[in-house]
Amino acid sequence: MVERVGIALSAALCIAVAGCDLKWGDEPAESPPPSGTAEVESVETDAGPPEATPVEADTVKPASVTAKSEIDWEAARRDLAASGERETTFNIQSGGSAPPVPVLLPSGPVRTASAGGPQPQFRPVPDGYFAVYPGEDYNLIVNGTNEVTNVPGGSPGDGESEDMRYVETSTGAIVSFSRYGADYMVEFECLGSGEEGGSCITEDEALAVAEEIVISGTQ
């Protein structure tokens, strides 16, 4: 009896000084959270998709627009009538069967590669026409179109100048100009050496050929 009382007093003394390691009996239960503190349960919520960032009005650039140009058919007919009868390499249709742009072609004979080689070709297309003249140093390609591209912010009068514009390309050179409301391009496709940058023809020579392009047919 006295031994049990001594053990009980020893246990009480250990608890009081909080420095005693109890090795007998059940471990004490976990202490409850401090008063006024509640456990927070983690709950996942669906916040939905992130809001789209508004687009600044000035960052949206208007796209270029391709449209049909207005052709001055009266001026084309006057020029064709004033030129008189002119022999052409091709049989160009007139009236409603003619291409949708006045047909401009070289005024003089174009030297082909050889009598038995590729022959000149002419083909109407929905927006205009193109003609190909095979040559020894280069192929001459003439193209006319009634499609114009209006680029927002472009200079007034773009696509309306009859001035010849020369530019070298990776395969030769191009001279472009506008007439009767249509756009025309005279391309020189170099052959033989395979050299690039218009080495088969000079700028003066290319401009001289382009200036001999005259009206050869119209509606």
PDB file of C-alpha atoms in Angstrom:
ATOM      1  CA  MET A   1       0.000   0.000   0.000  1.00  0.00           C
ATOM      2  CA  VAL A   2       2.759   2.432   0.974  1.00  0.00           C
ATOM      3  CA  GLU A   3       4.647   1.433  -2.234  1.00  0.00           C
ATOM      4  CA  ARG A   4       1.646   2.296  -4.450  1.00  0.00           C
ATOM      5  CA  VAL A   5       1.241   5.681  -2.759  1.00  0.00           C
ATOM      6  CA  GLY A   6       4.953   6.397  -3.359  1.00  0.00           C
ATOM      7  CA  ILE A   7       4.660   5.598  -7.049  1.00  0.00           C
ATOM      8  CA  ALA A   8       1.639   7.853  -7.403  1.00  0.00           C
ATOM      9  CA  LEU A   9       3.434  10.739  -5.672  1.00  0.00           C
ATOM     10  CA  SER A  10       6.500  10.260  -7.898  1.00  0.00           C
ATOM     11  CA  ALA A  11       4.347  10.395 -11.037  1.00  0.00           C
ATOM     12  CA  ALA A  12       2.615  13.551  -9.863  1.00  0.00           C
ATOM     13  CA  LEU A  13       5.967  15.172  -9.128  1.00  0.00           C
ATOM     14  CA  CYS A  14       7.269  14.297 -12.648  1.00  0.00           C
ATOM     15  CA  ILE A  15       4.225  15.832 -14.302  1.00  0.00           C
ATOM     16  CA  ALA A  16       4.597  18.964 -12.196  1.00  0.00           C
ATOM     17  CA  VAL A  17       8.202  19.600 -13.226  1.00  0.00           C
ATOM     18  CA  ALA A  18       7.546  18.440 -16.896  1.00  0.00           C
ATOM     19  CA  GLY A  19      10.991  16.854 -17.117  1.00  0.00           C
ATOM     20  CA  CYS A  20      10.203  13.232 -16.572  1.00  0.00           C
ATOM     21  CA  ASP A  21       9.974  10.624 -19.402  1.00  0.00           C
ATOM     22  CA  LEU A  22       7.077   8.341 -18.626  1.00  0.00           C
ATOM     23  CA  LYS A  23       7.727   4.810 -19.837  1.00  0.00           C
ATOM     24  CA  TRP A  24       4.808   3.067 -18.389  1.00  0.00           C
ATOM     25  CA  GLY A  25       1.118   3.210 -19.012  1.00  0.00           C
ATOM     26  CA  ASP A  26      -0.646   4.708 -22.097  1.00  0.00           C
ATOM     27  CA  GLU A  27       0.798   7.737 -23.901  1.00  0.00           C
ATOM     28  CA  PRO A  28      -1.149  10.916 -23.256  1.00  0.00           C
ATOM     29  CA  ALA A  29      -3.721  11.893 -25.892  1.00  0.00           C
ATOM     30  CA  GLU A  30      -2.869  14.613 -28.442  1.00  0.00           C
ATOM     31  CA  SER A  31      -3.507  18.033 -27.118  1.00  0.00           C
ATOM     32  CA  PRO A  32      -6.459  19.858 -28.686  1.00  0.00           C
ATOM     33  CA  PRO A  33      -5.689  22.983 -30.773  1.00  0.00           C
ATOM     34  CA  PRO A  34      -5.374  26.187 -28.808  1.00  0.00           C
ATOM     35  CA  SER A  35      -8.568  27.872 -27.850  1.00  0.00           C
ATOM     36  CA  GLY A  36      -9.977  30.106 -30.628  1.00  0.00           C
ATOM     37  CA  THR A  37      -8.033  28.325 -33.426  1.00  0.00           C
ATOM     38  CA  ALA A  38     -10.046  26.221 -35.869  1.00  0.00           C
ATOM     39  CA  GLU A  39      -8.691  23.787 -38.424  1.00  0.00           C
ATOM     40  CA  VAL A  40      -9.144  25.125 -41.972  1.00  0.00           C
ATOM     41  CA  GLU A  41     -10.256  22.542 -44.496  1.00  0.00           C
ATOM     42  CA  SER A  42      -8.620  22.934 -47.928  1.00  0.00           C
ATOM     43  CA  VAL A  43     -11.297  23.247 -50.586  1.00  0.00           C
ATOM     44  CA  GLU A  44     -10.470  23.442 -54.323  1.00  0.00           C
ATOM     45  CA  THR A  45     -12.672  25.813 -56.270  1.00  0.00           C
ATOM     46  CA  ASP A  46     -13.119  26.184 -60.021  1.00  0.00           C
ATOM     47  CA  ALA A  47     -12.057  29.743 -60.767  1.00  0.00           C
ATOM     48  CA  GLY A  48     -12.965  29.399 -64.452  1.00  0.00           C
ATOM     49  CA  PRO A  49     -10.786  30.352 -67.425  1.00  0.00           C
ATOM     50  CA  PRO A  50      -8.526  33.391 -67.063  1.00  0.00           C
ATOM     51  CA  GLU A  51      -9.907  36.620 -68.348  1.00  0.00           C
ATOM     52  CA  ALA A  52      -8.754  37.539 -71.845  1.00  0.00           C
ATOM     53  CA  THR A  53      -6.461  40.500 -72.073  1.00  0.00           C
ATOM     54  CA  PRO A  54      -8.204  43.299 -73.967  1.00  0.00           C
ATOM     55  CA  VAL A  55      -6.606  44.105 -77.309  1.00  0.00           C
ATOM     56  CA  GLU A  56      -5.560  47.646 -77.879  1.00  0.00           C
ATOM     57  CA  ALA A  57      -7.424  49.188 -80.795  1.00  0.00           C
ATOM     58  CA  ASP A  58      -4.273  50.514 -82.409  1.00  0.00           C
ATOM     59  CA  THR A  59      -2.613  47.068 -82.415  1.00  0.00           C
ATOM     60  CA  VAL A  60      -5.158  45.652 -84.885  1.00  0.00           C
ATOM     61  CA  LYS A  61      -3.903  46.360 -88.401  1.00  0.00           C
ATOM     62  CA  PRO A  62      -6.401  46.296 -91.272  1.00  0.00           C
ATOM     63  CA  ALA A  63      -5.674  43.702 -93.912  1.00  0.00           C
ATOM     64  CA  SER A  64      -4.857  44.564 -97.488  1.00  0.00           C
ATOM     65  CA  VAL A  65      -7.744  44.239 -99.918  1.00  0.00           C
ATOM     66  CA  THR A  66      -7.570  42.911-103.480  1.00  0.00           C
ATOM     67  CA  ALA A  67     -10.137  44.367-105.867  1.00  0.00           C
ATOM     68  CA  LYS A  68     -10.861  44.652-109.576  1.00  0.00           C
ATOM     69  CA  SER A  69      -9.609  47.867-111.135  1.00  0.00           C
ATOM     70  CA  GLU A  70     -11.703  50.086-113.372  1.00  0.00           C
ATOM     71  CA  ILE A  71     -10.462  49.753-116.950  1.00  0.00           C
ATOM     72  CA  ASP A  72     -10.572  52.742-119.297  1.00  0.00           C
ATOM     73  CA  TRP A  73     -11.770  50.805-122.325  1.00  0.00           C
ATOM     74  CA  GLU A  74     -12.520  53.944-124.349  1.00  0.00           C
ATOM     75  CA  ALA A  75      -8.901  55.113-124.125  1.00  0.00           C
ATOM     76  CA  ALA A  76      -7.680  51.622-125.048  1.00  0.00           C
ATOM     77  CA  ARG A  77      -9.943  51.503-128.134  1.00  0.00           C
ATOM     78  CA  ARG A  78      -8.814  54.961-129.264  1.00  0.00           C
ATOM     79  CA  ASP A  79      -5.147  53.996-128.962  1.00  0.00           C
ATOM     80  CA  LEU A  80      -5.701  50.709-130.792  1.00  0.00           C
ATOM     81  CA  ALA A  81      -7.576  52.466-133.609  1.00  0.00           C
ATOM     82  CA  ALA A  82      -4.866  55.126-133.897  1.00  0.00           C
ATOM     83  CA  SER A  83      -2.146  52.488-134.182  1.00  0.00           C
ATOM     84  CA  GLY A  84      -3.688  51.066-137.387  1.00  0.00           C
ATOM     85  CA  GLU A  85      -3.302  47.468-138.468  1.00  0.00           C
ATOM     86  CA  ARG A  86      -0.542  45.746-136.537  1.00  0.00           C
ATOM     87  CA  GLU A  87       0.673  42.226-137.029  1.00  0.00           C
ATOM     88  CA  THR A  88       0.906  40.215-133.845  1.00  0.00           C
ATOM     89  CA  THR A  89       2.280  36.799-133.062  1.00  0.00           C
ATOM     90  CA  PHE A  90      -1.062  35.748-131.610  1.00  0.00           C
ATOM     91  CA  ASN A  91      -4.696  35.771-132.672  1.00  0.00           C
ATOM     92  CA  ILE A  92      -6.182  37.943-129.933  1.00  0.00           C
ATOM     93  CA  GLN A  93      -9.940  37.833-129.484  1.00  0.00           C
ATOM     94  CA  SER A  94     -11.973  41.051-129.349  1.00  0.00           C
ATOM     95  CA  GLY A  95     -15.242  42.110-127.785  1.00  0.00           C
ATOM     96  CA  GLY A  96     -16.619  40.035-124.939  1.00  0.00           C
ATOM     97  CA  SER A  97     -14.210  37.176-125.733  1.00  0.00           C
ATOM     98  CA  ALA A  98     -11.165  39.377-125.181  1.00  0.00           C
ATOM     99  CA  PRO A  99      -9.141  39.249-121.944  1.00  0.00           C
ATOM    100  CA  PRO A 100     -10.440  41.437-119.085  1.00  0.00           C
ATOM    101  CA  VAL A 101      -7.615  43.978-119.645  1.00  0.00           C
ATOM    102  CA  PRO A 102      -6.224  45.675-122.767  1.00  0.00           C
ATOM    103  CA  VAL A 103      -3.545  43.426-124.258  1.00  0.00           C
ATOM    104  CA  LEU A 104      -0.087  44.989-124.442  1.00  0.00           C
ATOM    105  CA  LEU A 105       2.635  43.097-126.344  1.00  0.00           C
ATOM    106  CA  PRO A 106       6.047  43.840-127.882  1.00  0.00           C
ATOM    107  CA  SER A 107       5.646  45.999-130.989  1.00  0.00           C
ATOM    108  CA  GLY A 108       8.506  44.423-132.910  1.00  0.00           C
ATOM    109  CA  PRO A 109       9.409  40.801-133.586  1.00  0.00           C
ATOM    110  CA  VAL A 110      10.865  38.943-130.643  1.00  0.00           C
ATOM    111  CA  ARG A 111      13.781  36.665-131.447  1.00  0.00           C
ATOM    112  CA  THR A 112      13.064  33.112-130.292  1.00  0.00           C
ATOM    113  CA  ALA A 113      15.626  30.528-129.250  1.00  0.00           C
ATOM    114  CA  SER A 114      15.418  28.582-132.528  1.00  0.00           C
ATOM    115  CA  ALA A 115      12.956  27.696-135.234  1.00  0.00           C
ATOM    116  CA  GLY A 116      12.463  24.218-133.830  1.00  0.00           C
ATOM    117  CA  GLY A 117      12.539  25.267-130.161  1.00  0.00           C
ATOM    118  CA  PRO A 118       9.746  26.439-127.834  1.00  0.00           C
ATOM    119  CA  GLN A 119       7.322  28.824-129.541  1.00  0.00           C
ATOM    120  CA  PRO A 120       5.691  31.958-128.094  1.00  0.00           C
ATOM    121  CA  GLN A 121       2.533  31.373-126.088  1.00  0.00           C
ATOM    122  CA  PHE A 122      -0.429  33.563-125.233  1.00  0.00           C
ATOM    123  CA  ARG A 123      -3.051  32.668-122.655  1.00  0.00           C
ATOM    124  CA  PRO A 124      -5.996  34.635-121.229  1.00  0.00           C
ATOM    125  CA  VAL A 125      -6.597  34.126-117.490  1.00  0.00           C
ATOM    126  CA  PRO A 126      -9.517  35.219-115.264  1.00  0.00           C
ATOM    127  CA  ASP A 127      -7.760  38.426-114.146  1.00  0.00           C
ATOM    128  CA  GLY A 128      -5.911  39.251-117.391  1.00  0.00           C
ATOM    129  CA  TYR A 129      -3.421  37.434-119.615  1.00  0.00           C
ATOM    130  CA  PHE A 130       0.196  36.392-119.985  1.00  0.00           C
ATOM    131  CA  ALA A 131       2.449  35.914-123.012  1.00  0.00           C
ATOM    132  CA  VAL A 132       5.747  34.017-123.092  1.00  0.00           C
ATOM    133  CA  TYR A 133       8.485  34.567-125.679  1.00  0.00           C
ATOM    134  CA  PRO A 134      11.324  32.011-125.344  1.00  0.00           C
ATOM    135  CA  GLY A 135      14.741  33.479-126.185  1.00  0.00           C
ATOM    136  CA  GLU A 136      18.430  32.680-126.309  1.00  0.00           C
ATOM    137  CA  ASP A 137      19.581  34.724-123.331  1.00  0.00           C
ATOM    138  CA  TYR A 138      16.284  35.059-121.505  1.00  0.00           C
ATOM    139  CA  ASN A 139      12.576  34.270-121.701  1.00  0.00           C
ATOM    140  CA  LEU A 140      10.414  37.384-122.051  1.00  0.00           C
ATOM    141  CA  ILE A 141       7.150  37.154-120.100  1.00  0.00           C
ATOM    142  CA  VAL A 142       4.468  39.850-120.390  1.00  0.00           C
ATOM    143  CA  ASN A 143       1.647  39.814-117.850  1.00  0.00           C
ATOM    144  CA  GLY A 144      -1.418  42.058-117.497  1.00  0.00           C
ATOM    145  CA  THR A 145      -3.931  41.995-114.634  1.00  0.00           C
ATOM    146  CA  ASN A 146      -6.964  43.939-113.444  1.00  0.00           C
ATOM    147  CA  GLU A 147      -6.414  42.935-109.819  1.00  0.00           C
ATOM    148  CA  VAL A 148      -5.043  45.694-107.622  1.00  0.00           C
ATOM    149  CA  THR A 149      -4.068  45.411-103.964  1.00  0.00           C
ATOM    150  CA  ASN A 150      -5.038  48.331-101.764  1.00  0.00           C
ATOM    151  CA  VAL A 151      -2.660  48.380 -98.798  1.00  0.00           C
ATOM    152  CA  PRO A 152      -3.855  50.536 -95.867  1.00  0.00           C
ATOM    153  CA  GLY A 153      -1.420  53.360 -95.288  1.00  0.00           C
ATOM    154  CA  GLY A 154      -0.087  53.238 -98.842  1.00  0.00           C
ATOM    155  CA  SER A 155       0.729  56.372-100.747  1.00  0.00           C
ATOM    156  CA  PRO A 156      -2.096  57.963-102.751  1.00  0.00           C
ATOM    157  CA  GLY A 157      -2.019  56.989-106.402  1.00  0.00           C
ATOM    158  CA  ASP A 158      -0.284  53.638-105.850  1.00  0.00           C
ATOM    159  CA  GLY A 159      -0.830  51.389-108.880  1.00  0.00           C
ATOM    160  CA  GLU A 160      -1.848  54.266-111.172  1.00  0.00           C
ATOM    161  CA  SER A 161       1.519  55.497-112.409  1.00  0.00           C
ATOM    162  CA  GLU A 162       2.643  54.799-115.983  1.00  0.00           C
ATOM    163  CA  ASP A 163       6.266  55.280-114.944  1.00  0.00           C
ATOM    164  CA  MET A 164       8.446  52.249-115.608  1.00  0.00           C
ATOM    165  CA  ARG A 165       9.698  50.601-112.412  1.00  0.00           C
ATOM    166  CA  TYR A 166      12.769  48.355-112.736  1.00  0.00           C
ATOM    167  CA  VAL A 167      13.840  45.776-110.151  1.00  0.00           C
ATOM    168  CA  GLU A 168      16.349  42.933-110.249  1.00  0.00           C
ATOM    169  CA  THR A 169      15.187  39.491-109.167  1.00  0.00           C
ATOM    170  CA  SER A 170      16.856  36.186-108.308  1.00  0.00           C
ATOM    171  CA  THR A 171      16.173  34.964-111.855  1.00  0.00           C
ATOM    172  CA  GLY A 172      16.649  38.152-113.879  1.00  0.00           C
ATOM    173  CA  ALA A 173      14.718  41.409-113.816  1.00  0.00           C
ATOM    174  CA  ILE A 174      11.198  42.877-113.943  1.00  0.00           C
ATOM    175  CA  VAL A 175       9.841  46.137-115.344  1.00  0.00           C
ATOM    176  CA  SER A 176       6.336  47.048-114.150  1.00  0.00           C
ATOM    177  CA  PHE A 177       3.932  49.884-114.945  1.00  0.00           C
ATOM    178  CA  SER A 178       0.216  50.720-115.054  1.00  0.00           C
ATOM    179  CA  ARG A 179      -1.911  51.724-118.049  1.00  0.00           C
ATOM    180  CA  TYR A 180      -5.651  52.040-118.730  1.00  0.00           C
ATOM    181  CA  GLY A 181      -6.235  51.154-115.074  1.00  0.00           C
ATOM    182  CA  ALA A 182      -4.525  47.754-115.361  1.00  0.00           C
ATOM    183  CA  ASP A 183      -1.134  46.651-114.030  1.00  0.00           C
ATOM    184  CA  TYR A 184       1.496  45.213-116.366  1.00  0.00           C
ATOM    185  CA  MET A 185       4.745  43.384-115.728  1.00  0.00           C
ATOM    186  CA  VAL A 186       7.530  42.593-118.211  1.00  0.00           C
ATOM    187  CA  GLU A 187       9.776  39.865-116.811  1.00  0.00           C
ATOM    188  CA  PHE A 188      13.196  38.798-118.097  1.00  0.00           C
ATOM    189  CA  GLU A 189      13.984  35.224-117.036  1.00  0.00           C
ATOM    190  CA  CYS A 190      17.699  34.612-117.538  1.00  0.00           C
ATOM    191  CA  LEU A 191      18.850  31.368-119.172  1.00  0.00           C
ATOM    192  CA  GLY A 192      22.130  29.625-119.896  1.00  0.00           C
ATOM    193  CA  SER A 193      24.707  30.741-117.352  1.00  0.00           C
ATOM    194  CA  GLY A 194      22.359  30.457-114.399  1.00  0.00           C
ATOM    195  CA  GLU A 195      23.788  33.643-112.944  1.00  0.00           C
ATOM    196  CA  GLU A 196      21.390  35.687-110.843  1.00  0.00           C
ATOM    197  CA  GLY A 197      20.581  39.341-110.391  1.00  0.00           C
ATOM    198  CA  GLY A 198      19.662  40.305-113.947  1.00  0.00           C
ATOM    199  CA  SER A 199      23.097  39.504-115.380  1.00  0.00           C
ATOM    200  CA  CYS A 200      21.548  38.550-118.755  1.00  0.00           C
ATOM    201  CA  ILE A 201      20.204  42.072-119.383  1.00  0.00           C
ATOM    202  CA  THR A 202      21.027  45.569-118.178  1.00  0.00           C
ATOM    203  CA  GLU A 203      18.543  48.036-116.739  1.00  0.00           C
ATOM    204  CA  ASP A 204      18.699  50.238-119.847  1.00  0.00           C
ATOM    205  CA  GLU A 205      18.081  47.248-122.125  1.00  0.00           C
ATOM    206  CA  ALA A 206      15.149  46.050-120.005  1.00  0.00           C
ATOM    207  CA  LEU A 207      13.535  49.491-119.986  1.00  0.00           C
ATOM    208  CA  ALA A 208      13.989  49.792-123.753  1.00  0.00           C
ATOM    209  CA  VAL A 209      12.129  46.484-124.309  1.00  0.00           C
ATOM    210  CA  ALA A 210       9.342  47.496-121.927  1.00  0.00           C
ATOM    211  CA  GLU A 211       8.865  50.839-123.676  1.00  0.00           C
ATOM    212  CA  GLU A 212       8.179  48.974-126.933  1.00  0.00           C
ATOM    213  CA  ILE A 213       5.229  47.179-125.323  1.00  0.00           C
ATOM    214  CA  VAL A 214       2.135  48.591-127.055  1.00  0.00           C
ATOM    215  CA  ILE A 215      -1.573  47.893-127.197  1.00  0.00           C
ATOM    216  CA  SER A 216      -2.383  44.949-129.438  1.00  0.00           C
ATOM    217  CA  GLY A 217      -5.951  44.071-128.480  1.00  0.00           C
ATOM    218  CA  THR A 218      -8.922  45.252-126.432  1.00  0.00           C
ATOM    219  CA  GLN A 219     -12.599  44.622-125.801  1.00  0.00           C
TER     220      GLN A 219
END
